[in-house]
PDB file of C-alpha atoms in Angstrom:
ATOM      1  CA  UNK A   1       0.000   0.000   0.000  1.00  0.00           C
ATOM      2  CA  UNK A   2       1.312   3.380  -0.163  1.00  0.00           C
ATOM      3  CA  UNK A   3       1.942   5.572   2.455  1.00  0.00           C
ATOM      4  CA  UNK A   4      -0.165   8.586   3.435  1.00  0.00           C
ATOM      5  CA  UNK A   5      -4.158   8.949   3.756  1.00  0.00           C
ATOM      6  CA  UNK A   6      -5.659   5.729   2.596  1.00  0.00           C
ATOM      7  CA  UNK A   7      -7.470   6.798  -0.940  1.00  0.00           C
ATOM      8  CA  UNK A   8      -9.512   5.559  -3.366  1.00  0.00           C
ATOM      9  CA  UNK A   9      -6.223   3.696  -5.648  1.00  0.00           C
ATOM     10  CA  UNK A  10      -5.263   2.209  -2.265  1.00  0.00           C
ATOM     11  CA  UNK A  11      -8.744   0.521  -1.803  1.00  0.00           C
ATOM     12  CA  UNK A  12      -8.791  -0.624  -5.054  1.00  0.00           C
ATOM     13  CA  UNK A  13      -5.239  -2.733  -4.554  1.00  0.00           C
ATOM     14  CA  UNK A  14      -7.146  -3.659  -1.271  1.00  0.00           C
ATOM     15  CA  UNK A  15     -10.059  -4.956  -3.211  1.00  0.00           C
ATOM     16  CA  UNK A  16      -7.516  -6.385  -5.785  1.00  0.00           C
ATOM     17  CA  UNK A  17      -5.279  -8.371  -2.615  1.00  0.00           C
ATOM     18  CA  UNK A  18      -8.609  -9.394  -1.313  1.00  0.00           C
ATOM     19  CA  UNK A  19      -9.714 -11.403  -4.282  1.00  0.00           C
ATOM     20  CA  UNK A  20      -6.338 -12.931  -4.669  1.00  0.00           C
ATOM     21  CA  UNK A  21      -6.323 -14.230  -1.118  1.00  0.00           C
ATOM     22  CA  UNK A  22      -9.696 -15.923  -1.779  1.00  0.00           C
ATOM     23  CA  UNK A  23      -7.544 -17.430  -4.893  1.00  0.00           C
ATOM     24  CA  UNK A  24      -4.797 -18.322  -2.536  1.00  0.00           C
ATOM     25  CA  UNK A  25      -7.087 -20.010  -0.689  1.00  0.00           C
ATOM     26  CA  UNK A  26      -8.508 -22.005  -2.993  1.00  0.00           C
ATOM     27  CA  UNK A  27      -5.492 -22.895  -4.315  1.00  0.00           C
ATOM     28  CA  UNK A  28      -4.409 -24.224  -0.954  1.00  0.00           C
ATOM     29  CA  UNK A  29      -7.934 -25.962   0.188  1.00  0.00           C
ATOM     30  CA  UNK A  30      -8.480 -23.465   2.690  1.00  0.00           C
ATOM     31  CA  UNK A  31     -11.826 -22.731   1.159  1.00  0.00           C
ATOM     32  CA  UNK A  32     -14.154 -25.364  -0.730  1.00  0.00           C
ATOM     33  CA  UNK A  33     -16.815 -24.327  -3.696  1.00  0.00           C
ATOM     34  CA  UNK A  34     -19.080 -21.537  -2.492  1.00  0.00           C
ATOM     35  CA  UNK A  35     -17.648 -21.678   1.193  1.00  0.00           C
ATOM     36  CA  UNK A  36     -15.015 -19.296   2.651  1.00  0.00           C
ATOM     37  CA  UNK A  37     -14.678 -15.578   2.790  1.00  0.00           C
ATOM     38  CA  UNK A  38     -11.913 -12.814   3.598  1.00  0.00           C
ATOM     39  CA  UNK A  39     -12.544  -9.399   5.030  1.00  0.00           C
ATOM     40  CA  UNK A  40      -9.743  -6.256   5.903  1.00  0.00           C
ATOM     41  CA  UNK A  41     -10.089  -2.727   7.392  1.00  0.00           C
ATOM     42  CA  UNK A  42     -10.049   0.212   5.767  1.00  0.00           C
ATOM     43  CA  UNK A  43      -7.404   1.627   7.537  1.00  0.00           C
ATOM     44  CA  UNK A  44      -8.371   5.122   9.143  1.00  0.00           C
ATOM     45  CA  UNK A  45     -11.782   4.312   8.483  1.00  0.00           C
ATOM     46  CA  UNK A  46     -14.708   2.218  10.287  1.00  0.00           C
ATOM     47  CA  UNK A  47     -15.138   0.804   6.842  1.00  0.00           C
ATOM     48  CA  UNK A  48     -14.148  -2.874   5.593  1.00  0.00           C
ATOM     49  CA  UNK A  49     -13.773  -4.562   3.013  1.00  0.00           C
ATOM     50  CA  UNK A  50     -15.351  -7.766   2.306  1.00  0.00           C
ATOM     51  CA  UNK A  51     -15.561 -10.771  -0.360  1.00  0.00           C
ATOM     52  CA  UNK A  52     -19.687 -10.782  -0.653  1.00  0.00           C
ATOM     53  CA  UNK A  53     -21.756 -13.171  -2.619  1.00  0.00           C
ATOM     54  CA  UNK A  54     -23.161 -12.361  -6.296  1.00  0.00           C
ATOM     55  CA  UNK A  55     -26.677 -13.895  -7.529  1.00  0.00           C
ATOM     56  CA  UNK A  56     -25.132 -16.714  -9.268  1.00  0.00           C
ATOM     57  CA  UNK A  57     -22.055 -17.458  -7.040  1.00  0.00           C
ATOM     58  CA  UNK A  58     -18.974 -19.908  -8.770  1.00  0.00           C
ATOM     59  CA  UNK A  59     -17.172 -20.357  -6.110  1.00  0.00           C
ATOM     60  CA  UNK A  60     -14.659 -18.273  -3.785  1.00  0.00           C
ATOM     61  CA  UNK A  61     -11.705 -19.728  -6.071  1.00  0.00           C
ATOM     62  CA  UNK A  62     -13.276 -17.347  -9.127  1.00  0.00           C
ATOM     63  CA  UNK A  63     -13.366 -14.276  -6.685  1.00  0.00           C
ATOM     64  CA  UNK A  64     -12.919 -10.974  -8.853  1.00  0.00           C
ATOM     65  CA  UNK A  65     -12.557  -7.554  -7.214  1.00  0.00           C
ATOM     66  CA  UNK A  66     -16.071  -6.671  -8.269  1.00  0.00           C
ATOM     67  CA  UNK A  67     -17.324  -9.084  -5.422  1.00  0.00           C
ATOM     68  CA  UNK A  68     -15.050  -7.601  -2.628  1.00  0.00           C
ATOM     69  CA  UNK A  69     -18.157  -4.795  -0.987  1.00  0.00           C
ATOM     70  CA  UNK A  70     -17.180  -1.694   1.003  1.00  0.00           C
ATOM     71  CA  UNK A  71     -19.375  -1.824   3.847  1.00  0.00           C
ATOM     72  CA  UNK A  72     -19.519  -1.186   7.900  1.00  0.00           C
ATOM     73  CA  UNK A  73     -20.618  -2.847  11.072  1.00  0.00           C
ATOM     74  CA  UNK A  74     -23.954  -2.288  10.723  1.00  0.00           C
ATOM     75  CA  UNK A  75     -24.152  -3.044   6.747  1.00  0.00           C
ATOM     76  CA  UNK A  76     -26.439  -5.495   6.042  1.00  0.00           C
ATOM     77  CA  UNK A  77     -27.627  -6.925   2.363  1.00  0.00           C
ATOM     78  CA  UNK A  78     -30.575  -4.317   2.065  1.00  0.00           C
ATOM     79  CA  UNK A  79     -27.853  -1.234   1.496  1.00  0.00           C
ATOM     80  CA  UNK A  80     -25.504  -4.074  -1.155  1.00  0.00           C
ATOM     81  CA  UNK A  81     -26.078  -3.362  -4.784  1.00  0.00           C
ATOM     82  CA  UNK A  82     -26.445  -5.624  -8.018  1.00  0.00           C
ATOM     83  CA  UNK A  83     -27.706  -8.009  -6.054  1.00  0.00           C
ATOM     84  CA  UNK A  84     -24.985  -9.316  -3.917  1.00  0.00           C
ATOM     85  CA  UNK A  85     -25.240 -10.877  -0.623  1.00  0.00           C
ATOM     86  CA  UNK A  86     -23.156 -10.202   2.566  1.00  0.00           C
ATOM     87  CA  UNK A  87     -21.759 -13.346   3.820  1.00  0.00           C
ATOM     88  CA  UNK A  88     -24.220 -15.348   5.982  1.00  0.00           C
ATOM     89  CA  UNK A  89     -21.479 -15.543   8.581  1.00  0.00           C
ATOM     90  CA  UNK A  90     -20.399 -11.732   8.471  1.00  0.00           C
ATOM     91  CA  UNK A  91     -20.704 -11.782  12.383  1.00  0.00           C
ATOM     92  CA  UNK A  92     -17.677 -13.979  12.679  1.00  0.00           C
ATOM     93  CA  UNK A  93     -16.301 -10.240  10.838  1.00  0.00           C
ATOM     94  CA  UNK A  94     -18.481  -8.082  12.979  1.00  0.00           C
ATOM     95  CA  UNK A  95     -17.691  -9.189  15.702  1.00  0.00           C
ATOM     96  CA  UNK A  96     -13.809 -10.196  16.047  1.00  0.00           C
ATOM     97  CA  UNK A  97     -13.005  -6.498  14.471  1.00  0.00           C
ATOM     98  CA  UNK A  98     -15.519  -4.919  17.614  1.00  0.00           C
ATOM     99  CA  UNK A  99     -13.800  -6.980  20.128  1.00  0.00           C
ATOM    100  CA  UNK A 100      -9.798  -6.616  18.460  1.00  0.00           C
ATOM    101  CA  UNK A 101      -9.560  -3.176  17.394  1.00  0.00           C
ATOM    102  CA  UNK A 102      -5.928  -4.209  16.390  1.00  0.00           C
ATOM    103  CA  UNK A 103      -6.610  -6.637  13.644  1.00  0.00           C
ATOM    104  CA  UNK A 104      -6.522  -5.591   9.586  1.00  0.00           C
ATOM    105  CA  UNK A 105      -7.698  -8.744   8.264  1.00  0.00           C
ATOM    106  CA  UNK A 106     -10.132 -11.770   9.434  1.00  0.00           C
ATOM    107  CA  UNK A 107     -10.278 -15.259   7.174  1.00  0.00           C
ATOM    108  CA  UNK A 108     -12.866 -18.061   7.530  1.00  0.00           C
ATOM    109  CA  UNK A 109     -13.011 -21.499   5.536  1.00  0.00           C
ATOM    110  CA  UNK A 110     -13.160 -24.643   5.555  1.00  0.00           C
ATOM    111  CA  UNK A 111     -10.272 -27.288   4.975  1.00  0.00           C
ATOM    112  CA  UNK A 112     -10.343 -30.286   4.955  1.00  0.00           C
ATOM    113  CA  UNK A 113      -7.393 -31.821   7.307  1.00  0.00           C
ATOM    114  CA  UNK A 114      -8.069 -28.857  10.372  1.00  0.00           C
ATOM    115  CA  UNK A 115     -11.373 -29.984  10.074  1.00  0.00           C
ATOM    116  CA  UNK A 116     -10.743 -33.485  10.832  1.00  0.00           C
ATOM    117  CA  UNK A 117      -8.594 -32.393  13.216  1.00  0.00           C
ATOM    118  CA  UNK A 118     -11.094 -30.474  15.321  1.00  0.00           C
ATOM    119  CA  UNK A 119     -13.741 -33.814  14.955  1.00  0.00           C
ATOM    120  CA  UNK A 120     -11.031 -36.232  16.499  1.00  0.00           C
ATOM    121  CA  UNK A 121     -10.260 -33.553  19.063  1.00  0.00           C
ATOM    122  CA  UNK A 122      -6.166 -33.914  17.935  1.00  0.00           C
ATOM    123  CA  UNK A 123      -3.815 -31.299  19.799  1.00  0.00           C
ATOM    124  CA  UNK A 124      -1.961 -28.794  17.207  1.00  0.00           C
ATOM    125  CA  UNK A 125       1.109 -29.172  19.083  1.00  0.00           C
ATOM    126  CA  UNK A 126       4.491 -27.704  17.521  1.00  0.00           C
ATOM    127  CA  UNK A 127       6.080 -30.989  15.833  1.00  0.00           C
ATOM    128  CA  UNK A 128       7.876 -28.917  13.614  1.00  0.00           C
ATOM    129  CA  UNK A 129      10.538 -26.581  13.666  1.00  0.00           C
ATOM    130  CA  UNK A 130      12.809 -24.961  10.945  1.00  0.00           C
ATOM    131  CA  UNK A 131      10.958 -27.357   8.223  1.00  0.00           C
ATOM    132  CA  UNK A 132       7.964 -24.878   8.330  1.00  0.00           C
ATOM    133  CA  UNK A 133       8.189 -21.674  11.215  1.00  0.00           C
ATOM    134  CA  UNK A 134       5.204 -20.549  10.145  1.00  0.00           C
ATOM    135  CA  UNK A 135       2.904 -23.741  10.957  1.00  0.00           C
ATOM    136  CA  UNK A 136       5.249 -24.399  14.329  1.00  0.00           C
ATOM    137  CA  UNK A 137       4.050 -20.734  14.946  1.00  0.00           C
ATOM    138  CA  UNK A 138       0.156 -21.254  14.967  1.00  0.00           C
ATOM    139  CA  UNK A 139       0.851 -24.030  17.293  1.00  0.00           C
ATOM    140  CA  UNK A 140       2.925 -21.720  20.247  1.00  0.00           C
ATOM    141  CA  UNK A 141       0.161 -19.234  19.959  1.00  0.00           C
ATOM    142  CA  UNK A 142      -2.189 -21.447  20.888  1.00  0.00           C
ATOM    143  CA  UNK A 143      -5.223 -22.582  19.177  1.00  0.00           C
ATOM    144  CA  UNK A 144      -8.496 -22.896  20.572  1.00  0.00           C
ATOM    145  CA  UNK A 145     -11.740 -24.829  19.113  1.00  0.00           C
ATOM    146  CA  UNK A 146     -14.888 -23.504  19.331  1.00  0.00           C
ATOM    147  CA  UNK A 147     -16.898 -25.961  20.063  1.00  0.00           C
ATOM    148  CA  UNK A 148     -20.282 -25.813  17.971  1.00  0.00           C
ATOM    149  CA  UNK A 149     -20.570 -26.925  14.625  1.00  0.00           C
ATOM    150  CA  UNK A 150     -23.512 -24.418  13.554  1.00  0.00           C
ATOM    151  CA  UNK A 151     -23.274 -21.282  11.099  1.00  0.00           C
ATOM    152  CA  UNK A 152     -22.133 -18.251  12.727  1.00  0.00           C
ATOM    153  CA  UNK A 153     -25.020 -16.380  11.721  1.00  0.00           C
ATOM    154  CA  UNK A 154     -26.029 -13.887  14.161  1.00  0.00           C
ATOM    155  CA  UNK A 155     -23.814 -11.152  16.549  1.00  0.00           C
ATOM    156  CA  UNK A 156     -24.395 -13.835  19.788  1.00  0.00           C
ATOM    157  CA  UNK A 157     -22.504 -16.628  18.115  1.00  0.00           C
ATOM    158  CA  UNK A 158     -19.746 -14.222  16.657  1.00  0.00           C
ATOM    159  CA  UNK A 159     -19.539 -12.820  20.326  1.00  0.00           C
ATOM    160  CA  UNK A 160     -19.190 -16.290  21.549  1.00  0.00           C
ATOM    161  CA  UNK A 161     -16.215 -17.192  18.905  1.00  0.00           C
ATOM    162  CA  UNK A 162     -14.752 -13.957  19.564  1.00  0.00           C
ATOM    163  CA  UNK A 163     -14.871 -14.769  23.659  1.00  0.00           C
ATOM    164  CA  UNK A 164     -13.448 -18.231  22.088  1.00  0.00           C
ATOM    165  CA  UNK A 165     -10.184 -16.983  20.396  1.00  0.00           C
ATOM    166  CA  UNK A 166      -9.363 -14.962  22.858  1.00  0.00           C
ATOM    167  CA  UNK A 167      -6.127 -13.174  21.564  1.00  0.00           C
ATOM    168  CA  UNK A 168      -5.444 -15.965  19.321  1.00  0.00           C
ATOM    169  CA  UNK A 169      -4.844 -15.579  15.724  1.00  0.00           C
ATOM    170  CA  UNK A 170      -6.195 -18.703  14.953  1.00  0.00           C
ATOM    171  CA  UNK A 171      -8.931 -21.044  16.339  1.00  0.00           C
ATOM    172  CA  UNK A 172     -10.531 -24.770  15.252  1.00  0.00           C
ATOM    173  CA  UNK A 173     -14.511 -24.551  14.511  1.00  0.00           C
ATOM    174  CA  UNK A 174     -15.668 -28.359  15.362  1.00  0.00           C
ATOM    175  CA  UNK A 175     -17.334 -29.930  12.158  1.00  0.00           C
ATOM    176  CA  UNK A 176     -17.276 -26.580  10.367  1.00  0.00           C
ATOM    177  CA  UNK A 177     -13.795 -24.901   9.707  1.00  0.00           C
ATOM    178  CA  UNK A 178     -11.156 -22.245  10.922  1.00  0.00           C
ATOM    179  CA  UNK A 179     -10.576 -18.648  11.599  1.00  0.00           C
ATOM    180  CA  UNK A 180      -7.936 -16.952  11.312  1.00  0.00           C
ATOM    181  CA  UNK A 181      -6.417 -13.135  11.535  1.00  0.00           C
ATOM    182  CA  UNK A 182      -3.417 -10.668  10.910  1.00  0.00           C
ATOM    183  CA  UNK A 183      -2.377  -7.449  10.964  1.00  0.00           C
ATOM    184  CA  UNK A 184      -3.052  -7.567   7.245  1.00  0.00           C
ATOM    185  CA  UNK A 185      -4.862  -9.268   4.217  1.00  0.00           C
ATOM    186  CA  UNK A 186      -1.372 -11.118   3.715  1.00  0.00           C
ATOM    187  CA  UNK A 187      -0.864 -11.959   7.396  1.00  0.00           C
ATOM    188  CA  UNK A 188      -4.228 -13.862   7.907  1.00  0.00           C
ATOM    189  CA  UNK A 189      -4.044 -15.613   4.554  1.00  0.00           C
ATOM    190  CA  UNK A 190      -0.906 -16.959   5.055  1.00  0.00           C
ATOM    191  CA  UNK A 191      -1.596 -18.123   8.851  1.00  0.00           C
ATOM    192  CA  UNK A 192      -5.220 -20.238   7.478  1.00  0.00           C
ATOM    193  CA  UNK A 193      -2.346 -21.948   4.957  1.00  0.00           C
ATOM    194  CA  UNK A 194      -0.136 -22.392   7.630  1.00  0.00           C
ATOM    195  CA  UNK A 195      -3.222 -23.666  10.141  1.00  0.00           C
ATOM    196  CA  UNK A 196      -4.094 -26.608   7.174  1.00  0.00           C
ATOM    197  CA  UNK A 197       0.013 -27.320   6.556  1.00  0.00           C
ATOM    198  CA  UNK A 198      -0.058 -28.421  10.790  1.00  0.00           C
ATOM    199  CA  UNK A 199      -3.363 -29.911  10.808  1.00  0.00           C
ATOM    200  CA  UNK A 200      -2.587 -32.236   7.859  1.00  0.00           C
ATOM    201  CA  UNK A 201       0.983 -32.970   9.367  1.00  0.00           C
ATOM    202  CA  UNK A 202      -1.215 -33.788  12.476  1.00  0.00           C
ATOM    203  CA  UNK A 203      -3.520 -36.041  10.581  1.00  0.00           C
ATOM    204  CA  UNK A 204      -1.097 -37.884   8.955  1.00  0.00           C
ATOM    205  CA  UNK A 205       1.415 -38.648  11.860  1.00  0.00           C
ATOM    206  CA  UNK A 206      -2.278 -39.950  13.626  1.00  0.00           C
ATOM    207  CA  UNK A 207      -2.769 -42.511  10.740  1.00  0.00           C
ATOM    208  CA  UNK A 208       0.297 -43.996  11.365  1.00  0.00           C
ATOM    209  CA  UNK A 209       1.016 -43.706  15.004  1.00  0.00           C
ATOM    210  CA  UNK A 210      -0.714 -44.304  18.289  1.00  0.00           C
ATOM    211  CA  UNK A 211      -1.397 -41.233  19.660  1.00  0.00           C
ATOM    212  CA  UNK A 212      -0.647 -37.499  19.768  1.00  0.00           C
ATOM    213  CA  UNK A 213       2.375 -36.905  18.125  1.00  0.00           C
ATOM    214  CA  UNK A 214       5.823 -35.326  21.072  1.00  0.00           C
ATOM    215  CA  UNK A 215       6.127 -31.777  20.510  1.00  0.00           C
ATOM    216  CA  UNK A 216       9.469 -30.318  19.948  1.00  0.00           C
ATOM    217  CA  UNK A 217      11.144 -29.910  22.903  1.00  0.00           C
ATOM    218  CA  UNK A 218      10.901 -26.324  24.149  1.00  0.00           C
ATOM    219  CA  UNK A 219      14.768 -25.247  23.328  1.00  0.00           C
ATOM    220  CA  UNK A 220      14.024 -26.109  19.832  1.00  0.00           C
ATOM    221  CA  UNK A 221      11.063 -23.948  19.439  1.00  0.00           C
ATOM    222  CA  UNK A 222      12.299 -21.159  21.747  1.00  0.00           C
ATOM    223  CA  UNK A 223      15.873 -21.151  18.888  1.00  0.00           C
ATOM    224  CA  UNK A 224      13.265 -21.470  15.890  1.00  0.00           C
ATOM    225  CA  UNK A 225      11.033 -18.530  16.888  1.00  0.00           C
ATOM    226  CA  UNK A 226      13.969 -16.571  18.271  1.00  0.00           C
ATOM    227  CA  UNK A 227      15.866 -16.907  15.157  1.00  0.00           C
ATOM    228  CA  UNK A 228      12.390 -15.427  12.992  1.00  0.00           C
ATOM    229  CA  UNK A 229      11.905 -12.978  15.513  1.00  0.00           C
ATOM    230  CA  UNK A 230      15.509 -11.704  16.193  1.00  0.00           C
ATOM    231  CA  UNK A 231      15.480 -10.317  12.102  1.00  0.00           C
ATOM    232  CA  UNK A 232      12.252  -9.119  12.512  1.00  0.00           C
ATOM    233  CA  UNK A 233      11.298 -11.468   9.725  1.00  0.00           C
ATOM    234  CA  UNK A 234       7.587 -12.713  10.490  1.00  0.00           C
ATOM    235  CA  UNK A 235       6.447  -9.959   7.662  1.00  0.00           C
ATOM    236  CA  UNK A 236       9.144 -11.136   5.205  1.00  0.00           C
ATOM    237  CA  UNK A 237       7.996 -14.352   5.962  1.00  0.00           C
ATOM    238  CA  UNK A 238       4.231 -13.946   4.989  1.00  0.00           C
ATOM    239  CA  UNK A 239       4.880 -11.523   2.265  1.00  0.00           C
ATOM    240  CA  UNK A 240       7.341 -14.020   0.745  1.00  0.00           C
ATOM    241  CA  UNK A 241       4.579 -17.088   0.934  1.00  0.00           C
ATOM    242  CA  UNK A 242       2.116 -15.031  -0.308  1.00  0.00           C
ATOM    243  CA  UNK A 243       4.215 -14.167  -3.482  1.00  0.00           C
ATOM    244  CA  UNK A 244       4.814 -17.996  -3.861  1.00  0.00           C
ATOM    245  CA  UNK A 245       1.488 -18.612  -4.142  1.00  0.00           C
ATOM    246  CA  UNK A 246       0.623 -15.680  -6.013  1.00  0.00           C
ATOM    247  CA  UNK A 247       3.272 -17.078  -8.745  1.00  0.00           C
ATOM    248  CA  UNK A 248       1.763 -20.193  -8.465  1.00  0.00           C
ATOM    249  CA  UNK A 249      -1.581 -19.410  -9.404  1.00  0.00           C
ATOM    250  CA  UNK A 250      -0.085 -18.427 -12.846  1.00  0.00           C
ATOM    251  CA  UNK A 251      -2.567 -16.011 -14.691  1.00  0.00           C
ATOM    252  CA  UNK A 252      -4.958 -17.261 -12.339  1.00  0.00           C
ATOM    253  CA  UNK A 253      -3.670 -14.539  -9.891  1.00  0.00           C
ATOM    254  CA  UNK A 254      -5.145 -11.607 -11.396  1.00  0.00           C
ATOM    255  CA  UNK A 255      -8.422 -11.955 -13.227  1.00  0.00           C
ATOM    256  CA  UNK A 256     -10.565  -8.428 -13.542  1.00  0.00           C
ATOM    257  CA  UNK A 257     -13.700 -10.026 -15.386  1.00  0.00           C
ATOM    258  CA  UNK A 258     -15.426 -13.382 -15.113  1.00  0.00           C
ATOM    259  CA  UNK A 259     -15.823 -14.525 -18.366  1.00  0.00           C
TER     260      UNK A 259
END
């Protein structure tokens, strides 16, 4: 973003990073068909920005810019034009950016592995170290699970998860999905990835080994994260992923139109 007053070319890159992360998503199996949304402050604003649902929705992996909404707290789908839809969880939005004034960005979908994860109740305990610092990350900061499996549909529930995460940046819904957030649009996309890389190294360790998996001893994770944090490198890090998986996505990455 550039620096100064936020203006109207700096929400449009918003708009345009928004639809990529619900690419980056896809692309990762963070969010499934027509499941899955990403929302980010307008910075100096009450404002947000949010992926909302068109009349005939494709799926969060065809995401353009034109479906990312400007709205505020108290939006709701009578004041939307063209005939889009705020998401039917927006409180999960609502309600973590009135409880956490200091978050920029809040992700929600569904993947596969942290969901099974949450079902068989398996602890996301740091078992790795320098292989991935990002996933041995989510682990440290703790992870809570919500424990109901319904739609987060109205401000009670979203006051609930919010009560639920705490000041996590990530939490387990049971039979339903993950949340995460980050200082940015970057930051909480990266962290869901992250979230699915240690549930599905989780998973598979469980297949083929009696019970939870040993975490890393505590020197180990103290030297990992100490090594990340010492170069002030946790921004580097998620800017860096994101650009992988911006590359990957080919000319998938930035699409204005639907066809």
């Amino acid at each position: 973003m550039t620096g100064g007053p936020f203006d109207g070319g700096d929400v449009a890159e918003l708009r345009a990073m928004l639809a990529l992360s619900c690419r980056i998503l896809a692309l990762t199996g963070c969010v499934r068909e027509i499941t899955g949304h990403v929302s980010a402050r307008i910075p100096g604003t009450d404002e947000f920005l949010v992926r909302c649902r068109p009349p005939q929705d494709p799926g969060v992996e065809f995401t353009v810019a034109d479906d990312i909404h400007r709205v505020g707290l108290d939006t709701t789908n009578a004041d939307l034009e063209g005939g889009y839809a705020l998401p039917g969880e927006w409180a999960i939005h609502t309600e973590l950016y009135r409880a956490r004034p200091e978050i920029g960005s809040v992700v929600h979908g569904h993947p596969r592995a942290s969901l099974l994860c949450g079902i068989l109740g398996l602890p996301m305990r740091p078992i790795v170290g320098a292989y991935d610092p990002g996933a041995m990350d989510v682990a440290v900061d703790g992870l809570p699970t919500y424990p109901r499996a319904v739609l987060i549909s109205d401000v009670a529930l979203g006051k609930e998860l919010a009560a639920t995460m705490g000041e996590s940046r990530a939490c387990l819904l049971r039979g339903h999905g993950v949340v995460t957030v980050g200082d940015d649009v970057r930051d909480a996309t990266v962290r869901a990835v992250k979230v699915e890389t240690l549930a599905d190294l989780t998973l598979r360790l469980h297949a083929v080994s009696p019970g939870p998996p040993a975490p890393l001893p505590a020197a180990d994770v103290d030297e990992v994260a100490g090594f990340v944090s010492s170069r002030g490198a946790a921004a580097t890090y998620a800017s860096w992923t994101w650009d992988y998986y911006t590359h990957a996505l080919g000319p998938r990455a930035h699409v204005a139109r639907r066809s």
